[in-house]
Every structure is written in C-alpha cells, then in structure tokens.
PDB file of C-alpha atoms in Angstrom:
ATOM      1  CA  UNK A 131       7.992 -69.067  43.727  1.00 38.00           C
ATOM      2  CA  UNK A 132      11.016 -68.336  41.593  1.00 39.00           C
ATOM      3  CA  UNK A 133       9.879 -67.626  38.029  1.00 38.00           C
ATOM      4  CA  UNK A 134      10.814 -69.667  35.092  1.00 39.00           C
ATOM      5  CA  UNK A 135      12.548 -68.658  32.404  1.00 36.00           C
ATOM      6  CA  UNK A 136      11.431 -70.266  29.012  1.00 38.00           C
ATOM      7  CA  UNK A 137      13.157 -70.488  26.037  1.00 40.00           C
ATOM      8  CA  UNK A 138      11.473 -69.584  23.536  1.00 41.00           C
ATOM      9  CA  UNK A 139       7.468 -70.824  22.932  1.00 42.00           C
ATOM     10  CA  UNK A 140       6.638 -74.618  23.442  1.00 46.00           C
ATOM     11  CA  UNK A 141       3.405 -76.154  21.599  1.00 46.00           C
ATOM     12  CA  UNK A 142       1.833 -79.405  22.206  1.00 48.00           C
ATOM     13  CA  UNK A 143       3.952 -83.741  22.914  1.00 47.00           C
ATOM     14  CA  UNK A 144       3.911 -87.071  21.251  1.00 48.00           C
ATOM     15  CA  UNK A 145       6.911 -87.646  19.117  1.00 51.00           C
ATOM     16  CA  UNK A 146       9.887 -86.231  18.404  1.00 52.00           C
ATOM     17  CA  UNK A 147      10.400 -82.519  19.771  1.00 52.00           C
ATOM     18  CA  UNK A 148      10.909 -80.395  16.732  1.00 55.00           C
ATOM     19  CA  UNK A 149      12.280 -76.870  16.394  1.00 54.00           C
ATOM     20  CA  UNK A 150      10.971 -74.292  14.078  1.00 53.00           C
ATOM     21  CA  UNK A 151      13.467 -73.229  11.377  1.00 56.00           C
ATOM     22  CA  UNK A 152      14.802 -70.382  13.154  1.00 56.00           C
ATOM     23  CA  UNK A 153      14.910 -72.625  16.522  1.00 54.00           C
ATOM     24  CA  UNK A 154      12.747 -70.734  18.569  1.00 54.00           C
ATOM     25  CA  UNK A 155       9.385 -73.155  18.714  1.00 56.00           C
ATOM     26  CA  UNK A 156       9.768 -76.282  20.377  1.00 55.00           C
ATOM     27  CA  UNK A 157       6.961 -78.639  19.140  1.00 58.00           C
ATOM     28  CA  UNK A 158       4.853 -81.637  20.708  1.00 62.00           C
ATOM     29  CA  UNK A 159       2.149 -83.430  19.850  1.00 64.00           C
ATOM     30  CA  UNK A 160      -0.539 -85.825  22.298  1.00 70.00           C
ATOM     31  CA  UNK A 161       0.623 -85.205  25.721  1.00 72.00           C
ATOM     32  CA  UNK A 162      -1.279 -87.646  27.335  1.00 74.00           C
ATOM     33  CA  UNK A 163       0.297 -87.669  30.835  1.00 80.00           C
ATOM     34  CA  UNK A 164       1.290 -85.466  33.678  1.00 84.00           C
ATOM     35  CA  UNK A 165       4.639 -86.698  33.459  1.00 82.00           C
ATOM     36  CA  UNK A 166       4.807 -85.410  29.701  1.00 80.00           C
ATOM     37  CA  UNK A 167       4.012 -82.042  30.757  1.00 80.00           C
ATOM     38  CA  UNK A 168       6.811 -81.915  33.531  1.00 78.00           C
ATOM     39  CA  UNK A 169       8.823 -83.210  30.419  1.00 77.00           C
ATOM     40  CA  UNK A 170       7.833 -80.113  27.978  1.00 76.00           C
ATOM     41  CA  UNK A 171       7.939 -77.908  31.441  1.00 75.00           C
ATOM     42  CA  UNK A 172      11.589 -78.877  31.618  1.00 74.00           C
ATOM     43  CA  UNK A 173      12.065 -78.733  27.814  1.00 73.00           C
ATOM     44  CA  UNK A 174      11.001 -74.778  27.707  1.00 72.00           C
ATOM     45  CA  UNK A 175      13.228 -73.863  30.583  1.00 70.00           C
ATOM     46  CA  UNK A 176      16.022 -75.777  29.325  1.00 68.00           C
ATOM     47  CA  UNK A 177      16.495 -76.960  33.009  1.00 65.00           C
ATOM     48  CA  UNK A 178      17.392 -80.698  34.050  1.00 63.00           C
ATOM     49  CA  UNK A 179      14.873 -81.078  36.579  1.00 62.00           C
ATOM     50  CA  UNK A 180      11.657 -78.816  37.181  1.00 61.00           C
ATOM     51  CA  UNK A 181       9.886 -79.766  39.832  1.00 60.00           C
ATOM     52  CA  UNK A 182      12.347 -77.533  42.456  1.00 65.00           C
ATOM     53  CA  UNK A 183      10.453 -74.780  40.794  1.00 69.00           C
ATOM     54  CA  UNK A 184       7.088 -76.176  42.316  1.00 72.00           C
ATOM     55  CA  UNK A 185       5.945 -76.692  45.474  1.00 75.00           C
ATOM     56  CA  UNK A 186       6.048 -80.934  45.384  1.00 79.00           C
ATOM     57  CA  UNK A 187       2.410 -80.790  47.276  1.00 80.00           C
ATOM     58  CA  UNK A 188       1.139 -78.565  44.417  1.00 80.00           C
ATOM     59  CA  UNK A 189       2.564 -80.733  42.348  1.00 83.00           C
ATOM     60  CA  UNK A 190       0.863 -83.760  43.541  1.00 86.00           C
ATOM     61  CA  UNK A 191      -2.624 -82.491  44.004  1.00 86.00           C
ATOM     62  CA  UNK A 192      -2.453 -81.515  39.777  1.00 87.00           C
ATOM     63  CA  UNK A 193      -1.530 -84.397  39.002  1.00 89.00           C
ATOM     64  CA  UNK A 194      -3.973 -86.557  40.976  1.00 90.00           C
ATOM     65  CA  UNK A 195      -6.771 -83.987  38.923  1.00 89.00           C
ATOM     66  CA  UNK A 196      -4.779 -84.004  35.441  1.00 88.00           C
ATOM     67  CA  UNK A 197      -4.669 -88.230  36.292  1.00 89.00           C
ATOM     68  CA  UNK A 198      -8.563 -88.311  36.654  1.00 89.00           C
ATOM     69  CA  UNK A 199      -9.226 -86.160  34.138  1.00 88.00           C
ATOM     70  CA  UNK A 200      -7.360 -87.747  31.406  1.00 86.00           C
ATOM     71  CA  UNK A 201      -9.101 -90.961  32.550  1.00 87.00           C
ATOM     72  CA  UNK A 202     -12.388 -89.611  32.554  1.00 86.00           C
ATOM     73  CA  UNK A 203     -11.547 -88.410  28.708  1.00 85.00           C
ATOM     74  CA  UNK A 204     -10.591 -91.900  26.928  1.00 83.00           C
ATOM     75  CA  UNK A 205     -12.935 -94.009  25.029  1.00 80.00           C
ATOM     76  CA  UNK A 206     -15.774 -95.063  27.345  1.00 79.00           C
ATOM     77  CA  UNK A 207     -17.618 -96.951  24.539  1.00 83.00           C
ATOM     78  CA  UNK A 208     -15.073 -99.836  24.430  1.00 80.00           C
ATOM     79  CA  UNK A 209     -15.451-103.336  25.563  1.00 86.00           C
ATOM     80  CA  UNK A 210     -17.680-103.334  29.252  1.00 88.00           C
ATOM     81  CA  UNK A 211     -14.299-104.605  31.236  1.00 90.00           C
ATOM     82  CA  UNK A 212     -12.171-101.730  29.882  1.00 89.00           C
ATOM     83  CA  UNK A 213     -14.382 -99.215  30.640  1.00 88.00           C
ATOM     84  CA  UNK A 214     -14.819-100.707  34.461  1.00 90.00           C
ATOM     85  CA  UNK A 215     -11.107-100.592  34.649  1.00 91.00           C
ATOM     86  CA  UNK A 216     -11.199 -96.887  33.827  1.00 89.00           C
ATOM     87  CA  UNK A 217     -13.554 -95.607  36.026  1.00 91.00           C
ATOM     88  CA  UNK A 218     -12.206 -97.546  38.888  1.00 93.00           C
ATOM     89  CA  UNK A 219      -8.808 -95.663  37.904  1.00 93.00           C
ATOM     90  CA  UNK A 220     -10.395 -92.633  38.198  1.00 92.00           C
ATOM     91  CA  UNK A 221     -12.371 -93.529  41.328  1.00 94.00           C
ATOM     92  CA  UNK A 222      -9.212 -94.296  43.265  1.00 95.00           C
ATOM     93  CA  UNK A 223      -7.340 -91.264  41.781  1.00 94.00           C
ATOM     94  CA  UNK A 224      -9.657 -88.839  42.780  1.00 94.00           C
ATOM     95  CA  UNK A 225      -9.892 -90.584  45.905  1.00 95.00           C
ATOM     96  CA  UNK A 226      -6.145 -90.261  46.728  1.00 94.00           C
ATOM     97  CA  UNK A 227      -6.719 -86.568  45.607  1.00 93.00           C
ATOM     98  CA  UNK A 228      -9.703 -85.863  47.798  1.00 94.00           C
ATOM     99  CA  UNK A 229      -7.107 -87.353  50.581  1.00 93.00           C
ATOM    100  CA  UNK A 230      -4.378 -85.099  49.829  1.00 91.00           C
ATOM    101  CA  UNK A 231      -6.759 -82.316  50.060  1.00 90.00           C
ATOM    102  CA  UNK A 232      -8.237 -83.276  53.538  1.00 90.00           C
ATOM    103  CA  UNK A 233      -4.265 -83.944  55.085  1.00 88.00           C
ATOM    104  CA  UNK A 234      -3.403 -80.874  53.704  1.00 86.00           C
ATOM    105  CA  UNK A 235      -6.107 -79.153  55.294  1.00 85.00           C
ATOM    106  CA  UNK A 236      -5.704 -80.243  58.369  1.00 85.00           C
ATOM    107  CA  UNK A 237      -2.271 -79.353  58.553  1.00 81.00           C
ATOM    108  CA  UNK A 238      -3.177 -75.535  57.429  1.00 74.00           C
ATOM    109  CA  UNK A 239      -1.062 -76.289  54.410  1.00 62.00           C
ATOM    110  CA  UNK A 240      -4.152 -75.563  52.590  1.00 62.00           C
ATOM    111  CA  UNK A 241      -7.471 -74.037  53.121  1.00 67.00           C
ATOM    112  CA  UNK A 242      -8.419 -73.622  49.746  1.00 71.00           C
ATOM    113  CA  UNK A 243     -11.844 -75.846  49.568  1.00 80.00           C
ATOM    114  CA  UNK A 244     -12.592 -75.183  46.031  1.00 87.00           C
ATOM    115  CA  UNK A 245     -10.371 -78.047  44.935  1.00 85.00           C
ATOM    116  CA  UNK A 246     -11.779 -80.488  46.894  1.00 89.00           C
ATOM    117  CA  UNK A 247     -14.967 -80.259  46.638  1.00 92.00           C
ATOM    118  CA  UNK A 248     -14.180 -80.289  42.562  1.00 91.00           C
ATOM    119  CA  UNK A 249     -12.570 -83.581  42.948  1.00 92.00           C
ATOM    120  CA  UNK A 250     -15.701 -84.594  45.062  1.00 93.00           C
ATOM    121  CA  UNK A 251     -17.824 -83.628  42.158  1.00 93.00           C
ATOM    122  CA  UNK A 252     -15.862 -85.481  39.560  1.00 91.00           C
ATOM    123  CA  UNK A 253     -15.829 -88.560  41.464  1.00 93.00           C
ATOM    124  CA  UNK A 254     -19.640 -88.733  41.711  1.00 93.00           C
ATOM    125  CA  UNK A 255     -19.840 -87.973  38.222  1.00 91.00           C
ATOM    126  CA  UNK A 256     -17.336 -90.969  37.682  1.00 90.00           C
ATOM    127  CA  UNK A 257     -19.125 -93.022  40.338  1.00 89.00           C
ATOM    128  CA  UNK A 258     -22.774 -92.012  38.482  1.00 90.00           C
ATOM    129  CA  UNK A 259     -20.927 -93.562  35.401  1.00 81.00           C
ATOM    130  CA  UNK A 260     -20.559 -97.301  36.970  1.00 68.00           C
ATOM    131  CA  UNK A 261     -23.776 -97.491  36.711  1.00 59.00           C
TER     132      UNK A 261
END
C-alpha cells in the first residue's frame, strides 16, 4: 500500500474543521460515522478522494465493524421501539460483515479468521441484547 502523506496532525469531527493558529492542527469534534473518518482521512492528506489508498474490500469489512459498533454504543435505555430498531441495525450489519468475511474467504482473498469470528461474537452479544 502506498503510504499517506498527512499534513500536519488531525484531532477528532463534528463541526467546523478548525486550524490551530500556526495552521498545522486540523480539528474535529463527534465523528460519529465511517464516512466522517474517510472525510478527516482525506482532510489530513489533503487528497480529493482517499479510498485509492485502501484496498475497497478492506475498506468495506471496517466499516461493516465501525457500523456495528457505533450502533452497539448509542443510548440503549430509550423508548423499547428505538432500541429494537438498533439492535436489528446492528444484527443485519454484522451480518453483512460476517458475509463479506465468508466470500472473501472462500475466494483466498482472506484467511484471516480472527475478524470473523469477532463479528460472530458481537452479534451474539447484540442478539443476547433482544432479549
């Protein structure tokens, strides 16, 4: 993989980016998505599109993980509906994950198991949750 070049340090991503007096820090606040991260990935290398820098498979399979996990971290002590909703999110993200992980397997893309088998786990934490 072709390293990155960043410039200068990037911090955090909700809001306005700001830039440290001297205009070397580049600061965010809340990233709450995956696609706010390829945002302040972009952002530090000053490049107009990051993703040719990754592998688009390894690309997927974090963000099916960094979906799930995200999910699994909101509020579950809201109304009974909402957290359903959540959960089932999760469920069917770490599903689609656990998929990826099998196809790529198969086709020798892959034979890393650890990931799997730690989306496995999540989900039957998530699916222990439902209850």
């Amino acid at each position: 993989q072709p390293q990155m070049p960043l410039a200068g340090s990037v911090v955090g991503g909700r809001g306005p980016p700001r830039r440290s007096p001297k205009g070397q820090t580049l600061v965010r606040n809340g990233i709450r998505t995956f696609s706010q991260t390829l945002e302040i990935l972009r952002l530090a290398s000053n490049k107009s599109n990051v993703e040719g820098y990754f592998n688009e498979a390894a690309v997927k399979r974090s963000q099916f993980r960094s979906d799930a996990m995200r999910l699994l971290s909101m509020d579950l002590s809201g109304p009974s509906d909402y957290v359903w909703g959540l959960l089932q999110q999760a469920d069917a993200t770490l599903t689609a994950g656990i998929s990826l992980e099998l196809e790529l397997a198969a086709n020798s893309q892959n034979k890393d198991r650890h990931r799997r088998k730690e989306l496995q786990m999540l989900r039957g934490r998530t699916r222990g949750l439902h209850c």
